[in-house]
mmCIF file of C-alpha atoms in Angstrom:
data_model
loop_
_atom_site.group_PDB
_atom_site.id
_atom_site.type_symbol
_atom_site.label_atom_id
_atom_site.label_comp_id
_atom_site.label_asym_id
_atom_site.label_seq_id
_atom_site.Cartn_x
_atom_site.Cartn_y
_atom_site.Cartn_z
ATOM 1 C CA UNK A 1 17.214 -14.555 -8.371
ATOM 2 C CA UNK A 2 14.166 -16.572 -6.993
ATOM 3 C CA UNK A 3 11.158 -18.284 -9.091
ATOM 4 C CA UNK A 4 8.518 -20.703 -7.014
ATOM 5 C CA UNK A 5 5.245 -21.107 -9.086
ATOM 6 C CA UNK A 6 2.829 -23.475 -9.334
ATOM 7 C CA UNK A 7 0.358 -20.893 -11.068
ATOM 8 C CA UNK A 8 -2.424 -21.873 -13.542
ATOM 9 C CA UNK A 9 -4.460 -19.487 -15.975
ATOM 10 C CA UNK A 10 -7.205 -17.684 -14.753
ATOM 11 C CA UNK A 11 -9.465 -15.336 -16.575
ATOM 12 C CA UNK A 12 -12.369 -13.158 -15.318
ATOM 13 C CA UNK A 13 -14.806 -10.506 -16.787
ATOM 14 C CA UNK A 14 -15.787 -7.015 -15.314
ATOM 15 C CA UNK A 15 -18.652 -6.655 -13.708
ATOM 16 C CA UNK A 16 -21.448 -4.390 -13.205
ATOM 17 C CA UNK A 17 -23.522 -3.124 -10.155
ATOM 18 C CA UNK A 18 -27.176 -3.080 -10.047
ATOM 19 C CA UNK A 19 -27.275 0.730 -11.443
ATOM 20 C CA UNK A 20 -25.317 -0.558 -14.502
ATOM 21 C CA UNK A 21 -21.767 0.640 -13.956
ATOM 22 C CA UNK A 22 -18.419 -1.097 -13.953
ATOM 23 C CA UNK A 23 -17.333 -2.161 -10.667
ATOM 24 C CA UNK A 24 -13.552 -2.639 -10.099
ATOM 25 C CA UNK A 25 -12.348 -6.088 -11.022
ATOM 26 C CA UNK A 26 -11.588 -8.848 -7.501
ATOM 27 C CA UNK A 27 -8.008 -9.531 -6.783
ATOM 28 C CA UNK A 28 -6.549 -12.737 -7.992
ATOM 29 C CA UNK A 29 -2.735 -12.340 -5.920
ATOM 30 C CA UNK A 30 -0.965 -9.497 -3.493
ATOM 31 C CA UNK A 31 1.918 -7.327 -4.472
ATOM 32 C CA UNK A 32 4.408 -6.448 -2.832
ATOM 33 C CA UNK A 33 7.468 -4.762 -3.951
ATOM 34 C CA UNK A 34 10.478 -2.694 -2.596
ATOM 35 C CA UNK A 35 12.212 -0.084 -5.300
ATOM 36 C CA UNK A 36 16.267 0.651 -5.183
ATOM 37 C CA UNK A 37 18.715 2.882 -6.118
ATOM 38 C CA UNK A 38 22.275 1.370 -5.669
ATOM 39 C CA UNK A 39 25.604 3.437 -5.536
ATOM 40 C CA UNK A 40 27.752 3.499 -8.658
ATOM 41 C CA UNK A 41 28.845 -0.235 -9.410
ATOM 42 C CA UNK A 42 27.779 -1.803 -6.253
ATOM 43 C CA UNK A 43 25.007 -3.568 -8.656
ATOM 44 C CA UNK A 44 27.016 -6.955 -8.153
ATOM 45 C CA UNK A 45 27.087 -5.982 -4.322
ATOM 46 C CA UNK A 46 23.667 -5.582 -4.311
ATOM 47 C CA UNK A 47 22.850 -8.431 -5.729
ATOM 48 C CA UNK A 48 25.368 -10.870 -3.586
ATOM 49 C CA UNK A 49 23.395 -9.481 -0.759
ATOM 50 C CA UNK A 50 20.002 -10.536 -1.888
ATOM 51 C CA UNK A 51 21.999 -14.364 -2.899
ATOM 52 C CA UNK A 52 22.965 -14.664 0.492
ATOM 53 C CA UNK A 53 20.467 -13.669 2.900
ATOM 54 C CA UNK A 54 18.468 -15.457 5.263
ATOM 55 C CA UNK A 55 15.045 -16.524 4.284
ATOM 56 C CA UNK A 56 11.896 -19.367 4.739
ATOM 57 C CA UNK A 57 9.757 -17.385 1.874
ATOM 58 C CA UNK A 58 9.495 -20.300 -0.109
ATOM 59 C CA UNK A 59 7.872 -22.304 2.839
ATOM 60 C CA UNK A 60 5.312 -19.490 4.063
ATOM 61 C CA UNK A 61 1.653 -20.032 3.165
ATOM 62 C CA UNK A 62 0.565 -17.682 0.799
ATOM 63 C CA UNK A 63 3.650 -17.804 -1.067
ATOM 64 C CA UNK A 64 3.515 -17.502 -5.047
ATOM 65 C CA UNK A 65 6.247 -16.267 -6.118
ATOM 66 C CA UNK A 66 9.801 -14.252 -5.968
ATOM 67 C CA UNK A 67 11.453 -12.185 -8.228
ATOM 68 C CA UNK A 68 14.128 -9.649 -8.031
ATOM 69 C CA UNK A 69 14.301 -7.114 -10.823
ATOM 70 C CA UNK A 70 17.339 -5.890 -12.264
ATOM 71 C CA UNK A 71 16.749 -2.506 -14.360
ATOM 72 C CA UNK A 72 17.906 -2.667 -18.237
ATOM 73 C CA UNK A 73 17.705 -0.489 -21.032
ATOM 74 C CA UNK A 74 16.003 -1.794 -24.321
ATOM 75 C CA UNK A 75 17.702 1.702 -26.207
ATOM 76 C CA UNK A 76 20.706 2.904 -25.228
ATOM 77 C CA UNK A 77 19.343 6.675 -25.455
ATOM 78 C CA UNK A 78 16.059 4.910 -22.584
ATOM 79 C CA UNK A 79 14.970 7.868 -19.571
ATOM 80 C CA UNK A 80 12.753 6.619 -17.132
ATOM 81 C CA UNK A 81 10.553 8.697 -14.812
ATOM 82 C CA UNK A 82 12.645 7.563 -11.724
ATOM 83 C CA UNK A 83 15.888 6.519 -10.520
ATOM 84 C CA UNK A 84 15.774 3.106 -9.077
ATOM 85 C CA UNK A 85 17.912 0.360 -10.583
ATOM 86 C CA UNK A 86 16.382 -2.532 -8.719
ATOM 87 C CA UNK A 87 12.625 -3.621 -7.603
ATOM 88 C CA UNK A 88 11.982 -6.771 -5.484
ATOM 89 C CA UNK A 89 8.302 -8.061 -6.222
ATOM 90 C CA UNK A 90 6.927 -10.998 -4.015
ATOM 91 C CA UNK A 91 4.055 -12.126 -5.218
ATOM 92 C CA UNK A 92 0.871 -13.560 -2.440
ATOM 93 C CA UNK A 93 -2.206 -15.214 -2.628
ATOM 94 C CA UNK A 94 -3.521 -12.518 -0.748
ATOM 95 C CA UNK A 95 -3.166 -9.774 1.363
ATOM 96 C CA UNK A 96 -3.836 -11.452 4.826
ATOM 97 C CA UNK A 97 -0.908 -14.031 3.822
ATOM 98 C CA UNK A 98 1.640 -11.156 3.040
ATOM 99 C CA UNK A 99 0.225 -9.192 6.170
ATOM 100 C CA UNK A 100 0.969 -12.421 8.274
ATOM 101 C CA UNK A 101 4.568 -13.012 6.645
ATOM 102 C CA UNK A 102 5.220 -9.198 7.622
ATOM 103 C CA UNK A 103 4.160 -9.285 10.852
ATOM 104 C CA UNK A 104 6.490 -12.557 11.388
ATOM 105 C CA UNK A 105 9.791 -13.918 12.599
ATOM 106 C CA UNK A 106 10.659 -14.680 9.002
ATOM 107 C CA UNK A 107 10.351 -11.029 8.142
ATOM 108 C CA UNK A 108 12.516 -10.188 10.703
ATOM 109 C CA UNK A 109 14.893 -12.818 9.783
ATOM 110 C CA UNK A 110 15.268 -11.806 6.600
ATOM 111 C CA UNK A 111 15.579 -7.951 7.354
ATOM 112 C CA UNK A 112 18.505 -8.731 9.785
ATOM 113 C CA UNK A 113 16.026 -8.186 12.840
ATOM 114 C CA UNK A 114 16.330 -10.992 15.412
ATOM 115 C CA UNK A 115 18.373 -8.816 17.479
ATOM 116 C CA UNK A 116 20.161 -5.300 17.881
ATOM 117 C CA UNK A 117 23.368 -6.056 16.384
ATOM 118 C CA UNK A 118 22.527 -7.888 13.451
ATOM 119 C CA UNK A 119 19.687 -4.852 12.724
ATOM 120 C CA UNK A 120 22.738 -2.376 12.515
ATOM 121 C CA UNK A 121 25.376 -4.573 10.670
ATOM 122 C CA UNK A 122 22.218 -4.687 8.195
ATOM 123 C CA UNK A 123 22.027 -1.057 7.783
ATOM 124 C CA UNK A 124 25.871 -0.362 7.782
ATOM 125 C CA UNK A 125 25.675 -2.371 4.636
ATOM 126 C CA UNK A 126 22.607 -0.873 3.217
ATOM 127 C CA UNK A 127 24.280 2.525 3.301
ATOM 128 C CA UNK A 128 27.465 1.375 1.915
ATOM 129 C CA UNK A 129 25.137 -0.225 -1.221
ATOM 130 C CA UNK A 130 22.386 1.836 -1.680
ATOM 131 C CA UNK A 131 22.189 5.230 -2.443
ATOM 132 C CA UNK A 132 18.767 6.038 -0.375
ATOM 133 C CA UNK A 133 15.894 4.449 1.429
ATOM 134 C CA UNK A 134 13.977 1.899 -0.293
ATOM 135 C CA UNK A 135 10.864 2.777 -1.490
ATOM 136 C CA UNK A 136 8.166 0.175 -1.199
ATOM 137 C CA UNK A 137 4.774 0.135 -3.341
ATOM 138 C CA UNK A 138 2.241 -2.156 -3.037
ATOM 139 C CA UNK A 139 -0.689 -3.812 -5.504
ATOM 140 C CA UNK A 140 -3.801 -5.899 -5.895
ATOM 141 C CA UNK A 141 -2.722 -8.402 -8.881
ATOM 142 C CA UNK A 142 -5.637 -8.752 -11.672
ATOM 143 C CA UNK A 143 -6.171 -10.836 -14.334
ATOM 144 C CA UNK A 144 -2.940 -13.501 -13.362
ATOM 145 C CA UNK A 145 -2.733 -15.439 -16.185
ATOM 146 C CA UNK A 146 0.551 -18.176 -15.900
ATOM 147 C CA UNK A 147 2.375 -21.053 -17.360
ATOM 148 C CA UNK A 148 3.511 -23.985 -14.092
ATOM 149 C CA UNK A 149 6.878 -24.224 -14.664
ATOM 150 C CA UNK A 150 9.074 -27.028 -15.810
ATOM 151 C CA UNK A 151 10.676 -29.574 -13.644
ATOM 152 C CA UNK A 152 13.697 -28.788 -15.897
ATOM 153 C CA UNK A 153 13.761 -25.237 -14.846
ATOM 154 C CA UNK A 154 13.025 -25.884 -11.231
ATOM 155 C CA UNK A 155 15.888 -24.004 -9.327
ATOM 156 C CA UNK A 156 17.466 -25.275 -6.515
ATOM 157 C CA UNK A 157 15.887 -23.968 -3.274
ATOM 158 C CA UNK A 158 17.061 -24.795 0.246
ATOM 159 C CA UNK A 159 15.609 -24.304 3.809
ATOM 160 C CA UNK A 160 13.046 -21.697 1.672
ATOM 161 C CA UNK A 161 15.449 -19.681 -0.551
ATOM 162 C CA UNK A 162 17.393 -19.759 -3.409
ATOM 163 C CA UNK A 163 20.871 -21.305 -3.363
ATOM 164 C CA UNK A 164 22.763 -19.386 -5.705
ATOM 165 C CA UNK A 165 26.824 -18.354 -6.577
ATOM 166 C CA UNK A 166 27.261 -14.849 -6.369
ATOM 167 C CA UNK A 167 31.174 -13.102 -5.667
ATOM 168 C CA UNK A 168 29.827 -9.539 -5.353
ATOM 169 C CA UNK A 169 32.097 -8.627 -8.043
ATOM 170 C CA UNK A 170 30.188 -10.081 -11.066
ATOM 171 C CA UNK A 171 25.981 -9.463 -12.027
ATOM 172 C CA UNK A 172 23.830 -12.321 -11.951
ATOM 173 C CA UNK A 173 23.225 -13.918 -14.673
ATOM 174 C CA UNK A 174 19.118 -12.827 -15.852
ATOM 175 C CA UNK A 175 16.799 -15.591 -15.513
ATOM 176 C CA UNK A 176 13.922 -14.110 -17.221
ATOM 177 C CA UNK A 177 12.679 -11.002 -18.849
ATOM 178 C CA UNK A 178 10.263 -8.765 -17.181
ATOM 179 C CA UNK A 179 8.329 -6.634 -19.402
ATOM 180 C CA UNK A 180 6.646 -3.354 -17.398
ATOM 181 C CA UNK A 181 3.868 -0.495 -18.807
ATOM 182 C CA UNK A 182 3.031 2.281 -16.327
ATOM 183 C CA UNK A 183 -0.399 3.780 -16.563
ATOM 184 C CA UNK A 184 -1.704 7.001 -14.870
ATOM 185 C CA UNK A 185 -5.383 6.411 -14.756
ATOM 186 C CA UNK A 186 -7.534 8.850 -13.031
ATOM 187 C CA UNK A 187 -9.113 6.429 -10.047
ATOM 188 C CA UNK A 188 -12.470 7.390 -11.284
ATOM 189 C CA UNK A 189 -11.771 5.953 -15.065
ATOM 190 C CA UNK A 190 -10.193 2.764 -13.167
ATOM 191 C CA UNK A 191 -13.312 0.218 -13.312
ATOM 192 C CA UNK A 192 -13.157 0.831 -17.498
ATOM 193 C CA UNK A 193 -9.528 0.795 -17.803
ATOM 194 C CA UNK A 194 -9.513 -2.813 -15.941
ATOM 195 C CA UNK A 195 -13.084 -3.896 -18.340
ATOM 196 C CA UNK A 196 -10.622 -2.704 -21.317
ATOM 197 C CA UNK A 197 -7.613 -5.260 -20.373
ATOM 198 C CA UNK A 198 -10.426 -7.788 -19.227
ATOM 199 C CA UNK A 199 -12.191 -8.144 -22.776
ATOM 200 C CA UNK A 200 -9.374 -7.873 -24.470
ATOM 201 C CA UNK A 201 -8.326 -10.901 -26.991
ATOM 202 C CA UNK A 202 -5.006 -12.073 -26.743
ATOM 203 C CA UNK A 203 -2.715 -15.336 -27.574
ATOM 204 C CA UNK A 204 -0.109 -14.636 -24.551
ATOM 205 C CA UNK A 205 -0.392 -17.576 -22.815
ATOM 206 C CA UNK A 206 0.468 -19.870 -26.026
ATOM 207 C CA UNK A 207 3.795 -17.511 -26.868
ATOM 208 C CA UNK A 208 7.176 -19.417 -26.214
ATOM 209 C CA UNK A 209 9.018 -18.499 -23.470
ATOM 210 C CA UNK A 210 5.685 -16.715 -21.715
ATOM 211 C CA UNK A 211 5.984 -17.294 -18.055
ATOM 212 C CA UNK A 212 3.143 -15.034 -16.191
ATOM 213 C CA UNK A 213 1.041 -11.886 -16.784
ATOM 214 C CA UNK A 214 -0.686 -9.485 -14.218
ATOM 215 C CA UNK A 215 -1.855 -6.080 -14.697
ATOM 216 C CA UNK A 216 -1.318 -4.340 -11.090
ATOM 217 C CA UNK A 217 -3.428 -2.207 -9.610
ATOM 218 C CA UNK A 218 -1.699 0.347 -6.871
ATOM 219 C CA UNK A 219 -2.960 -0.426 -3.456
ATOM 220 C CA UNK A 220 -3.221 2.987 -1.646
ATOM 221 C CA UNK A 221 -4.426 1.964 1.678
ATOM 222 C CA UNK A 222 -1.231 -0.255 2.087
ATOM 223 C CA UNK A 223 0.535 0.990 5.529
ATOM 224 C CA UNK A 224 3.946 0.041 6.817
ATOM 225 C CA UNK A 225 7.449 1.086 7.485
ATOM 226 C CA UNK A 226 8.579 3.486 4.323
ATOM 227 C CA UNK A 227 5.399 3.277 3.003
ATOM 228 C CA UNK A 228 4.398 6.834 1.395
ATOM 229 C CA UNK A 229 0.818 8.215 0.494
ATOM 230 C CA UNK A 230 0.586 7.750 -3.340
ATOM 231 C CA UNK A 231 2.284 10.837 -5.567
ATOM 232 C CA UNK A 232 0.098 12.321 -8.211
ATOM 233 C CA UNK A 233 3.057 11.794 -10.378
ATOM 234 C CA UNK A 234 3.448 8.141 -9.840
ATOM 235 C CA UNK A 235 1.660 5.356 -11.826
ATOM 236 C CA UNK A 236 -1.912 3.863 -10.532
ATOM 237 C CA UNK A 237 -1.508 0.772 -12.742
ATOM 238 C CA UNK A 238 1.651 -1.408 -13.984
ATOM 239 C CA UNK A 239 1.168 -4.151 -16.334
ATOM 240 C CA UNK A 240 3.955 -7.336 -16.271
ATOM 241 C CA UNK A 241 5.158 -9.843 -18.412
#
């Protein structure tokens, strides 16, 4: 629904400590996303309500970048390891910038928090929607790697959000493609699985259409509201195109 970049390429190398092994790679952005699972065909519902809300991300400092994620098959015989449908990922320059938005009146204005009522009308409609809680997961961003984008494609964005048509009855239309890889690396084996993706040789940038790269690395500290300790069974890296 939402794209604000202003992005340039970056590249760094792994580095080693003074004993000679591979320390983990320095964040370039902050992660932060929120994972759904929507009733059957309330998709377009979903989506209206995300179109419509109230929101100043766009003007926060910090702010990179906004994108919500609508789950597609590329086979029709796909499975995936879970059951959400939809993931919102916010992209920050760093943690103390999405830790400030959080702790914020435009959090709360965009959560339907500036007072009792609104709070509950909020959740009314999230149970009508959704099918369960969200589920929120959060990540240090690595190796960003970006295209600016085009004046051309700049979408229309007013009082710090997107100003977009949606009937509730309809899907969005899909902006852009978002390619994911999960990998379950052992947190020992991380600082060489991240010195693996950082010497690797690759063209991406130069492809047409290519829009941004990061390879994510889960952030298990992160605490919150819905936040849950890590599963063994869920991914400690995600890689996104």
């Amino acid at each position: 629904l939402f794209a604000a970049s202003t992005e340039s390429a970056t590249t760094e190398s792994a580095t080693t400590s003074q004993a000679g092994s591979l320390e983990p790679l320095a964040m370039d952005r902050y992660y932060a996303t929120n994972r759904f699972t929507v009733r059957k065909n309330k998709g377009p519902k979903f989506e209206q309500r995300w179109a419509k809300r109230k929101s100043k991300l766009a003007t926060l400092p910090g702010f990179k970048y906004f994108n919500l994620m609508r789950r597609v098959k590329m086979e029709e015989d796909d499975t995936f390891a879970d059951d959400f449908d939809y993931v919102s990922l916010t992209v920050w320059a760093d943690k103390k910038s999405f830790n400030m938005w959080r702790s914020g009146e435009a959090f709360k204005e965009a959560h339907g928090g500036t007072s009792v009522w609104a709070f509950t009308k909020t959740m009314i409609q999230s149970l009508r929607v959704l099918k369960n809680a969200p589920s929120p997961a959060f990540y240090d961003g690595l190796l960003q790697l970006s295209n600016p984008p085009s004046s051309a494609n700049a979408a229309k964005i007013v009082d710090g959000w997107r100003e977009i048509e949606a009937d509730g009855k309809e899907k969005l239309t899909a902006e852009s493609f978002v390619a994911t890889n999960q990998f379950y690396v052992p947190a020992e084996n991380g600082p060489a699985f991240e010195a693996r993706w950082a010497g690797r040789e690759s063209s991406l940038k130069d492809l047409d259409g290519f829009v941004s790269f990061s390879l994510l690395r889960r952030d298990g500290r992160a605490k919150g509201h819905g936040v849950k300790a890590l599963d063994p069974s869920e991914p400690t890296y995600q890689s996104t195109t």
